[in-house]
Coordinates of C-alpha atoms in Angstrom, one line a residue:
X17 CA 209.8 -46.4 246.3
X18 CA 209.1 -46.4 242.5
X19 CA 205.5 -47.4 243.1
X20 CA 205.0 -44.7 245.6
X21 CA 206.4 -42.1 243.2
X22 CA 204.2 -43.4 240.4
X23 CA 201.1 -43.0 242.6
X24 CA 202.1 -39.5 243.5
X25 CA 202.8 -38.3 239.9
X26 CA 200.0 -36.3 238.4
X27 CA 198.4 -37.8 235.3
X28 CA 196.3 -36.1 232.6
X29 CA 192.7 -37.2 232.8
X30 CA 191.3 -38.7 229.6
X31 CA 188.2 -37.4 228.0
X32 CA 185.3 -39.9 228.2
X33 CA 184.0 -41.2 224.9
X34 CA 180.6 -39.8 225.6
X35 CA 182.0 -36.3 225.5
X36 CA 183.7 -36.9 222.1
X37 CA 180.8 -38.6 220.3
X38 CA 178.6 -35.4 220.0
X39 CA 181.5 -33.8 218.1
X40 CA 181.5 -36.3 215.3
X41 CA 178.6 -34.8 213.3
X42 CA 179.6 -31.1 213.6
X43 CA 183.2 -32.1 212.6
X44 CA 182.0 -34.0 209.5
X45 CA 179.6 -31.2 208.4
X46 CA 182.3 -28.5 208.8
X47 CA 184.9 -30.7 207.0
X48 CA 182.7 -31.2 204.0
X49 CA 181.5 -27.6 203.8
X50 CA 185.0 -26.2 204.2
X51 CA 186.2 -28.4 201.4
X52 CA 183.4 -27.4 199.1
X53 CA 184.1 -23.7 199.7
X54 CA 187.8 -24.3 198.8
X55 CA 187.0 -26.4 195.7
X56 CA 184.4 -23.9 194.6
X57 CA 186.7 -20.9 194.9
X58 CA 189.5 -22.7 193.2
X59 CA 187.2 -23.8 190.3
X60 CA 185.9 -20.3 189.8
X61 CA 189.4 -18.9 189.9
X62 CA 190.7 -21.5 187.3
X63 CA 187.9 -20.8 184.9
X64 CA 188.4 -17.0 185.2
X65 CA 192.2 -17.5 184.8
X66 CA 191.6 -19.4 181.5
X67 CA 189.4 -16.5 180.3
X68 CA 192.0 -13.9 181.2
X69 CA 195.1 -15.6 180.0
X70 CA 193.8 -17.7 177.1
X71 CA 190.5 -16.6 175.7
X72 CA 190.9 -12.9 176.0
X73 CA 194.4 -12.6 174.5
X74 CA 193.4 -15.0 171.7
X75 CA 190.4 -12.7 170.9
X76 CA 192.8 -9.6 170.9
X77 CA 195.5 -11.4 168.9
X78 CA 198.1 -11.0 171.7
X79 CA 200.4 -13.7 173.0
X80 CA 199.1 -15.4 176.1
X81 CA 202.2 -14.6 178.2
X82 CA 203.8 -11.8 176.3
X83 CA 205.5 -9.1 178.3
X84 CA 202.8 -6.6 177.4
X85 CA 200.0 -8.9 178.5
X86 CA 201.7 -9.7 181.8
X87 CA 201.9 -6.0 182.5
X88 CA 198.3 -5.4 181.5
X89 CA 196.9 -8.3 183.4
X90 CA 198.8 -7.8 186.7
X91 CA 198.1 -4.1 186.7
X92 CA 194.4 -4.7 185.9
X93 CA 194.3 -7.3 188.7
X94 CA 195.7 -4.7 191.1
X95 CA 193.0 -2.2 190.1
X96 CA 190.2 -4.8 190.4
X97 CA 191.3 -6.0 193.8
X98 CA 191.9 -2.4 194.9
X99 CA 188.3 -1.6 194.0
X100 CA 187.1 -4.6 196.1
X101 CA 189.2 -3.5 199.1
X102 CA 188.0 0.1 198.7
X103 CA 184.3 -0.3 198.0
X104 CA 183.0 -3.7 199.0
X105 CA 181.6 -3.9 202.6
X106 CA 184.2 -5.2 205.0
X107 CA 187.1 -4.1 202.7
X108 CA 188.1 -7.7 202.1
X109 CA 189.2 -8.3 205.6
X110 CA 192.2 -7.1 207.6
X111 CA 195.6 -6.4 206.1
X112 CA 196.8 -9.8 204.8
X113 CA 200.3 -9.1 206.0
X114 CA 199.0 -9.5 209.5
X115 CA 197.3 -12.9 208.9
X116 CA 198.7 -16.4 209.3
X117 CA 197.1 -19.8 209.1
X118 CA 195.2 -19.2 212.4
X119 CA 192.5 -16.7 211.4
X120 CA 190.2 -14.7 213.6
X121 CA 186.4 -15.1 213.2
X122 CA 185.6 -12.4 210.8
X123 CA 182.0 -11.0 210.6
X124 CA 179.9 -12.5 207.8
X125 CA 179.7 -9.1 206.0
X126 CA 183.5 -9.3 205.4
X127 CA 183.6 -12.7 203.8
X128 CA 182.1 -12.1 200.3
X129 CA 184.6 -9.3 199.6
X130 CA 187.5 -11.5 200.9
X131 CA 186.6 -14.4 198.7
X132 CA 186.0 -12.1 195.7
X133 CA 189.5 -10.5 196.2
X134 CA 191.0 -14.0 196.5
X135 CA 189.4 -15.2 193.3
X136 CA 190.6 -12.1 191.4
X137 CA 194.1 -12.5 192.7
X138 CA 194.3 -16.2 191.9
X139 CA 193.1 -15.7 188.4
X140 CA 195.1 -12.5 187.7
X141 CA 198.6 -14.0 188.4
X142 CA 200.1 -12.5 191.6
X143 CA 202.3 -14.9 193.5
X144 CA 200.1 -15.8 196.4
X145 CA 198.1 -18.9 197.3
X146 CA 194.5 -19.4 198.4
X147 CA 195.2 -20.7 202.0
X148 CA 194.9 -17.6 204.3
X149 CA 191.6 -16.2 202.8
X150 CA 190.0 -19.6 202.5
X151 CA 190.8 -20.4 206.1
X152 CA 189.6 -17.0 207.3
X153 CA 186.3 -17.4 205.3
X154 CA 185.7 -20.9 206.5
X155 CA 186.4 -19.9 210.1
X156 CA 184.1 -17.0 209.9
X157 CA 181.3 -19.0 208.3
X158 CA 181.7 -21.9 210.8
X159 CA 181.7 -19.7 213.9
X160 CA 178.7 -17.7 212.6
X161 CA 176.6 -20.7 211.7
X162 CA 177.8 -22.9 214.6
X163 CA 176.7 -20.3 217.1
X164 CA 173.2 -20.2 215.6
X165 CA 172.7 -24.0 215.2
X166 CA 174.5 -25.2 218.4
X167 CA 174.9 -22.2 220.6
X168 CA 176.0 -24.3 223.6
X169 CA 179.2 -25.3 221.9
X170 CA 182.1 -22.8 222.4
X171 CA 182.9 -20.5 219.5
X172 CA 186.6 -21.7 219.7
X173 CA 185.5 -25.2 218.7
X174 CA 183.9 -24.0 215.4
X175 CA 187.0 -22.0 214.5
X176 CA 189.3 -25.0 215.3
X177 CA 187.2 -27.4 213.2
X178 CA 187.1 -25.0 210.2
X179 CA 190.8 -24.4 210.3
X180 CA 191.6 -28.1 210.5
X181 CA 189.1 -28.9 207.8
X182 CA 190.5 -26.2 205.4
X183 CA 194.1 -27.3 205.9
X184 CA 193.1 -30.9 205.3
X185 CA 191.3 -29.8 202.1
X186 CA 194.3 -27.6 200.9
X187 CA 196.8 -30.4 201.3
X188 CA 194.5 -33.3 200.5
X189 CA 195.3 -35.1 203.7
X190 CA 194.3 -34.8 207.4
X191 CA 197.9 -35.3 208.4
X192 CA 198.7 -31.7 207.6
X193 CA 195.8 -30.5 209.7
X194 CA 196.8 -32.7 212.7
X195 CA 200.4 -31.3 212.5
X196 CA 199.3 -27.7 212.4
X197 CA 196.8 -28.1 215.3
X198 CA 199.3 -30.1 217.3
X199 CA 201.8 -27.3 216.9
X200 CA 199.2 -24.8 218.0
X201 CA 198.4 -26.8 221.1
X202 CA 202.0 -26.9 222.0
X203 CA 202.0 -23.1 222.4
X204 CA 199.0 -23.0 224.9
X205 CA 197.7 -25.1 227.7
X206 CA 195.2 -27.7 226.8
X207 CA 192.9 -29.8 228.9
X208 CA 193.0 -33.6 228.5
X209 CA 195.2 -35.8 226.3
X210 CA 196.5 -34.6 223.0
X211 CA 194.5 -37.1 221.0
X212 CA 191.4 -36.2 222.8
X213 CA 191.9 -32.6 221.8
X214 CA 192.8 -33.7 218.2
X215 CA 189.8 -36.0 217.8
X216 CA 187.3 -33.5 216.4
X217 CA 189.8 -31.4 214.4
X218 CA 191.3 -34.6 212.9
X219 CA 187.9 -35.8 211.9
X220 CA 187.1 -32.4 210.3
X221 CA 190.5 -32.5 208.5
X222 CA 189.8 -36.0 207.2
X223 CA 186.3 -35.0 206.0
X224 CA 187.8 -32.0 204.2
X225 CA 190.6 -33.9 202.7
X226 CA 188.4 -36.8 201.4
X227 CA 185.9 -34.4 200.0
X228 CA 188.6 -32.6 198.1
X229 CA 190.2 -35.8 196.8
X230 CA 186.8 -37.1 195.6
X231 CA 185.8 -33.9 193.9
X232 CA 189.0 -32.4 192.6
X233 CA 191.6 -35.2 192.6
X234 CA 194.6 -33.0 193.8
X235 CA 198.1 -34.3 194.3
X236 CA 201.3 -32.7 195.6
X237 CA 203.5 -35.5 194.3
X238 CA 205.9 -34.1 191.7
X239 CA 206.7 -37.7 190.4
X240 CA 210.4 -37.2 190.7
X241 CA 212.6 -40.4 190.6
X242 CA 212.8 -41.7 194.2
X243 CA 216.1 -41.4 196.1
X244 CA 217.7 -44.8 196.7
X245 CA 220.0 -45.7 199.5
X246 CA 221.4 -42.4 200.9
X247 CA 225.1 -41.8 201.4
X248 CA 227.2 -39.2 203.3
X249 CA 227.1 -36.9 200.3
X250 CA 223.3 -36.9 200.5
X251 CA 223.5 -35.9 204.1
X252 CA 225.8 -33.0 203.3
X253 CA 223.7 -31.9 200.3
X254 CA 220.5 -31.8 202.4
X255 CA 222.2 -29.8 205.1
X256 CA 223.6 -27.3 202.7
X257 CA 220.5 -26.8 200.5
X258 CA 218.1 -26.5 203.4
X259 CA 220.4 -24.0 205.2
X260 CA 220.8 -21.9 202.0
X261 CA 217.1 -21.9 201.5
X262 CA 216.4 -20.8 205.0
X263 CA 218.9 -18.0 204.7
X264 CA 217.4 -16.9 201.4
X265 CA 213.9 -17.0 202.9
X266 CA 215.1 -14.9 205.9
X267 CA 216.3 -12.2 203.5
X268 CA 212.7 -11.9 202.3
X269 CA 211.4 -12.0 205.9
X270 CA 213.7 -9.2 207.0
X271 CA 212.7 -7.1 203.9
X272 CA 209.0 -7.7 204.5
X273 CA 208.3 -4.8 206.9
X274 CA 210.2 -2.4 204.8
X275 CA 208.5 -3.3 201.6
X276 CA 205.1 -3.4 203.3
X277 CA 205.8 0.1 204.8
X278 CA 206.7 1.5 201.4
X279 CA 203.4 0.4 200.0
X280 CA 201.5 1.6 203.1
X281 CA 202.9 5.1 202.5
X282 CA 200.6 5.2 199.4
X283 CA 197.7 5.0 201.9
X284 CA 194.9 4.1 199.5
X285 CA 194.2 0.6 198.1
X286 CA 193.7 2.1 194.6
X287 CA 197.3 3.2 194.7
X288 CA 198.9 0.4 196.7
X289 CA 197.5 -2.5 194.7
X290 CA 197.9 -1.2 191.2
X291 CA 201.4 -0.1 192.1
X292 CA 202.0 -3.7 193.3
X293 CA 200.6 -5.0 190.0
X294 CA 203.0 -2.9 188.0
X295 CA 206.0 -4.2 190.0
X296 CA 204.7 -7.8 189.6
X297 CA 204.3 -7.2 185.9
X298 CA 208.0 -6.2 185.7
X299 CA 209.0 -9.3 187.8
X300 CA 206.9 -11.5 185.5
X301 CA 208.6 -10.1 182.5
X302 CA 212.0 -10.9 184.1
X303 CA 211.2 -14.3 185.4
X304 CA 208.8 -15.6 182.8
X305 CA 205.3 -17.0 183.1
X306 CA 206.3 -19.8 185.4
X307 CA 206.9 -17.2 188.2
X308 CA 203.3 -16.1 188.0
X309 CA 200.3 -17.5 190.0
X310 CA 200.3 -19.5 193.2
X311 CA 203.0 -21.9 191.9
X312 CA 201.6 -25.4 192.4
X313 CA 200.9 -26.1 188.7
X314 CA 204.2 -24.5 187.8
X315 CA 206.3 -26.7 190.1
X316 CA 204.9 -29.7 188.3
X317 CA 206.2 -28.3 185.1
X318 CA 209.6 -27.6 186.6
X319 CA 209.8 -31.1 188.0
X320 CA 208.6 -32.8 184.8
X321 CA 212.0 -31.8 183.2
X322 CA 214.7 -31.1 185.8
X323 CA 217.3 -30.9 183.1
X324 CA 215.3 -28.5 181.0
X325 CA 216.7 -25.3 182.5
X326 CA 220.1 -24.1 183.3
X327 CA 221.3 -23.3 186.8
X328 CA 221.2 -19.6 185.9
X329 CA 217.5 -19.9 184.8
X330 CA 216.6 -21.8 188.0
X331 CA 218.4 -19.2 190.0
X332 CA 216.5 -16.3 188.2
X333 CA 213.2 -18.0 188.8
X334 CA 214.1 -18.5 192.5
X335 CA 214.9 -14.9 193.1
X336 CA 212.1 -13.5 191.0
X337 CA 209.4 -15.7 192.6
X338 CA 210.6 -14.8 196.1
X339 CA 210.6 -11.1 195.2
X340 CA 207.1 -11.5 193.7
X341 CA 205.9 -13.2 196.9
X342 CA 207.3 -10.4 198.9
X343 CA 205.6 -7.7 196.8
X344 CA 202.3 -9.4 196.5
X345 CA 202.1 -10.0 200.3
X346 CA 203.1 -6.4 201.0
X347 CA 200.9 -4.4 198.7
X348 CA 197.5 -5.8 199.8
X349 CA 196.6 -8.8 197.6
X350 CA 194.5 -11.3 199.5
X351 CA 196.4 -14.6 199.6
X352 CA 198.7 -16.9 201.5
X353 CA 202.5 -17.4 201.4
X354 CA 202.9 -21.2 201.6
X355 CA 202.4 -22.3 198.0
X356 CA 204.6 -19.6 196.4
X357 CA 207.3 -20.5 199.0
X358 CA 207.1 -24.1 197.8
X359 CA 207.8 -22.9 194.2
X360 CA 210.8 -20.9 195.5
X361 CA 212.2 -23.9 197.4
X362 CA 211.6 -26.2 194.4
X363 CA 213.4 -23.9 192.0
X364 CA 216.3 -23.5 194.4
X365 CA 216.6 -27.3 194.8
X366 CA 216.7 -27.8 191.1
X367 CA 219.2 -25.0 190.8
X368 CA 221.4 -26.9 193.2
X369 CA 221.0 -30.1 191.2
X370 CA 221.9 -28.2 188.0
X371 CA 225.1 -26.9 189.7
X372 CA 226.0 -30.3 191.2
X373 CA 224.4 -33.0 189.0
X374 CA 225.4 -35.7 191.4
X375 CA 222.8 -34.3 193.8
X376 CA 219.6 -36.2 193.4
X377 CA 216.8 -33.8 192.2
X378 CA 214.3 -35.1 194.7
X379 CA 216.7 -34.4 197.6
X380 CA 217.4 -31.0 196.3
X381 CA 213.7 -30.1 195.9
X382 CA 212.8 -31.5 199.3
X383 CA 215.6 -29.7 201.1
X384 CA 215.0 -26.4 199.3
X385 CA 211.3 -26.5 200.2
X386 CA 212.0 -27.5 203.8
X387 CA 214.4 -24.5 204.4
X388 CA 212.2 -22.0 202.6
X389 CA 209.0 -23.0 204.4
X390 CA 210.8 -23.0 207.8
X391 CA 211.8 -19.4 207.1
X392 CA 208.5 -18.2 205.7
X393 CA 206.0 -20.1 207.9
X394 CA 208.0 -21.0 211.0
X395 CA 205.8 -24.2 211.0
X396 CA 208.3 -27.1 211.5
X397 CA 206.0 -30.1 211.1
X398 CA 204.2 -28.7 208.1
X399 CA 207.5 -27.8 206.5
X400 CA 208.8 -31.4 206.9
X401 CA 205.5 -32.9 205.8
X402 CA 205.2 -30.7 202.6
X403 CA 208.8 -31.3 201.6
X404 CA 208.4 -35.1 202.1
X405 CA 205.0 -35.4 200.3
X406 CA 206.3 -33.5 197.2
X407 CA 208.9 -36.2 196.5
X408 CA 207.0 -39.2 197.9
X409 CA 210.2 -40.8 199.0
X410 CA 210.4 -42.2 202.6
X411 CA 214.2 -42.3 202.3
X412 CA 214.3 -38.5 202.1
X413 CA 212.4 -38.1 205.5
X414 CA 215.4 -39.1 207.6
X415 CA 217.7 -36.7 205.7
X416 CA 215.2 -33.9 206.1
X417 CA 214.9 -34.4 209.8
X418 CA 218.7 -33.9 210.0
X419 CA 218.7 -31.0 207.6
X420 CA 215.9 -29.2 209.6
X421 CA 218.1 -28.8 212.6
X422 CA 220.6 -26.3 211.3
X423 CA 217.9 -24.6 209.2
X424 CA 215.8 -24.2 212.3
X425 CA 218.7 -22.7 214.2
X426 CA 218.9 -20.1 211.4
X427 CA 215.3 -19.0 211.7
X428 CA 214.2 -19.5 215.3
X429 CA 213.9 -16.5 217.5
X430 CA 214.0 -14.2 214.5
X431 CA 211.2 -12.1 212.8
X432 CA 208.5 -14.0 210.9
X433 CA 206.9 -13.1 207.6
X434 CA 203.9 -11.8 209.4
X435 CA 203.3 -8.3 210.9
X436 CA 201.4 -6.9 213.9
X437 CA 198.8 -4.2 213.1
X438 CA 201.3 -1.5 213.8
X439 CA 203.6 -2.9 211.1
X440 CA 206.2 -4.5 213.4
X441 CA 207.3 -8.1 212.7
X442 CA 205.8 -11.0 214.6
X443 CA 208.5 -13.0 216.5

């Protein structure tokens, strides 16, 4: 009977190797190219940031991160990005509040303005990361060039390769790309086995990650002391911190459409973006220079001295950075929400450690990042992966898997930090 049942059960046909082999070269080319675009944009933004925040204030005799300079720079950044959105062909792409990690294939005319707006934003200090614009630019380039070079290949393939390659480049590992693509496949029917579908995207992600590592040498490891053998107290700590982070993140998610709507009432990018810059300047003055920019360099500074700030200071940075992320994502700056959310989770975890010194700082950081990313991105695997990589402690992974369950219950089925074109939240 068991054998008869097995014979009658439908099986998923495997893709033959001869169908996968032609995808190797396109995946490698897209992976390397996507990484070089990301590295190039990041390098230009870093150079420009140094000019704006070091060379220029030195020449003017002004403190690098004085309250005055933060107001001036963030307002000026709003004006500069507003000019790009207003005047440059393509208007720097669609409203960033409507975009997630999966990007549409934008026309080539849009991409220069989108990348320029992203560079200005990264250098000027608003609390957004490079991920969404870089993914959108690479997807647009890959689809446009892929259709010209290999028109027989479906356009969806080029977009998938570019997305995986860019995510691999952003995180410095193809594992992140595989997790994002796997999660995307789970939401739609796919032909063939999972690993057959992942073959080309994983190769593109690996090429993007290796290229970035060889050229730029990035790392997400915060070099916190590793967690030893966990106890029941560690389980409780992870559950509490991840849940609190998820709840705090959901506060920003629920406020997102209202803050976005308030800026949209200004109607013109030369009003919305400078107004956002003024608000961000005020938040920067309140939270200090560590709450500026995308947040990756800043979390390294926080983690280098977990005892260097009080619980109140960590709490202030947590709230200010989350508010800055909310404003920057609402007023029209071109950027992503993942890396600033990592800063928020890190600051919250270190705040928990400052309040309860018995809590290991690595566990606090990982749990805070996990809960915050679950709320902001709704990407379960990427949230787990990012939280684990930050602390480079395999022991933490089991605790995070447990902590993710109540945190997920708090966020699932609720609005996301992404809007439809009509301003209603994505669910």
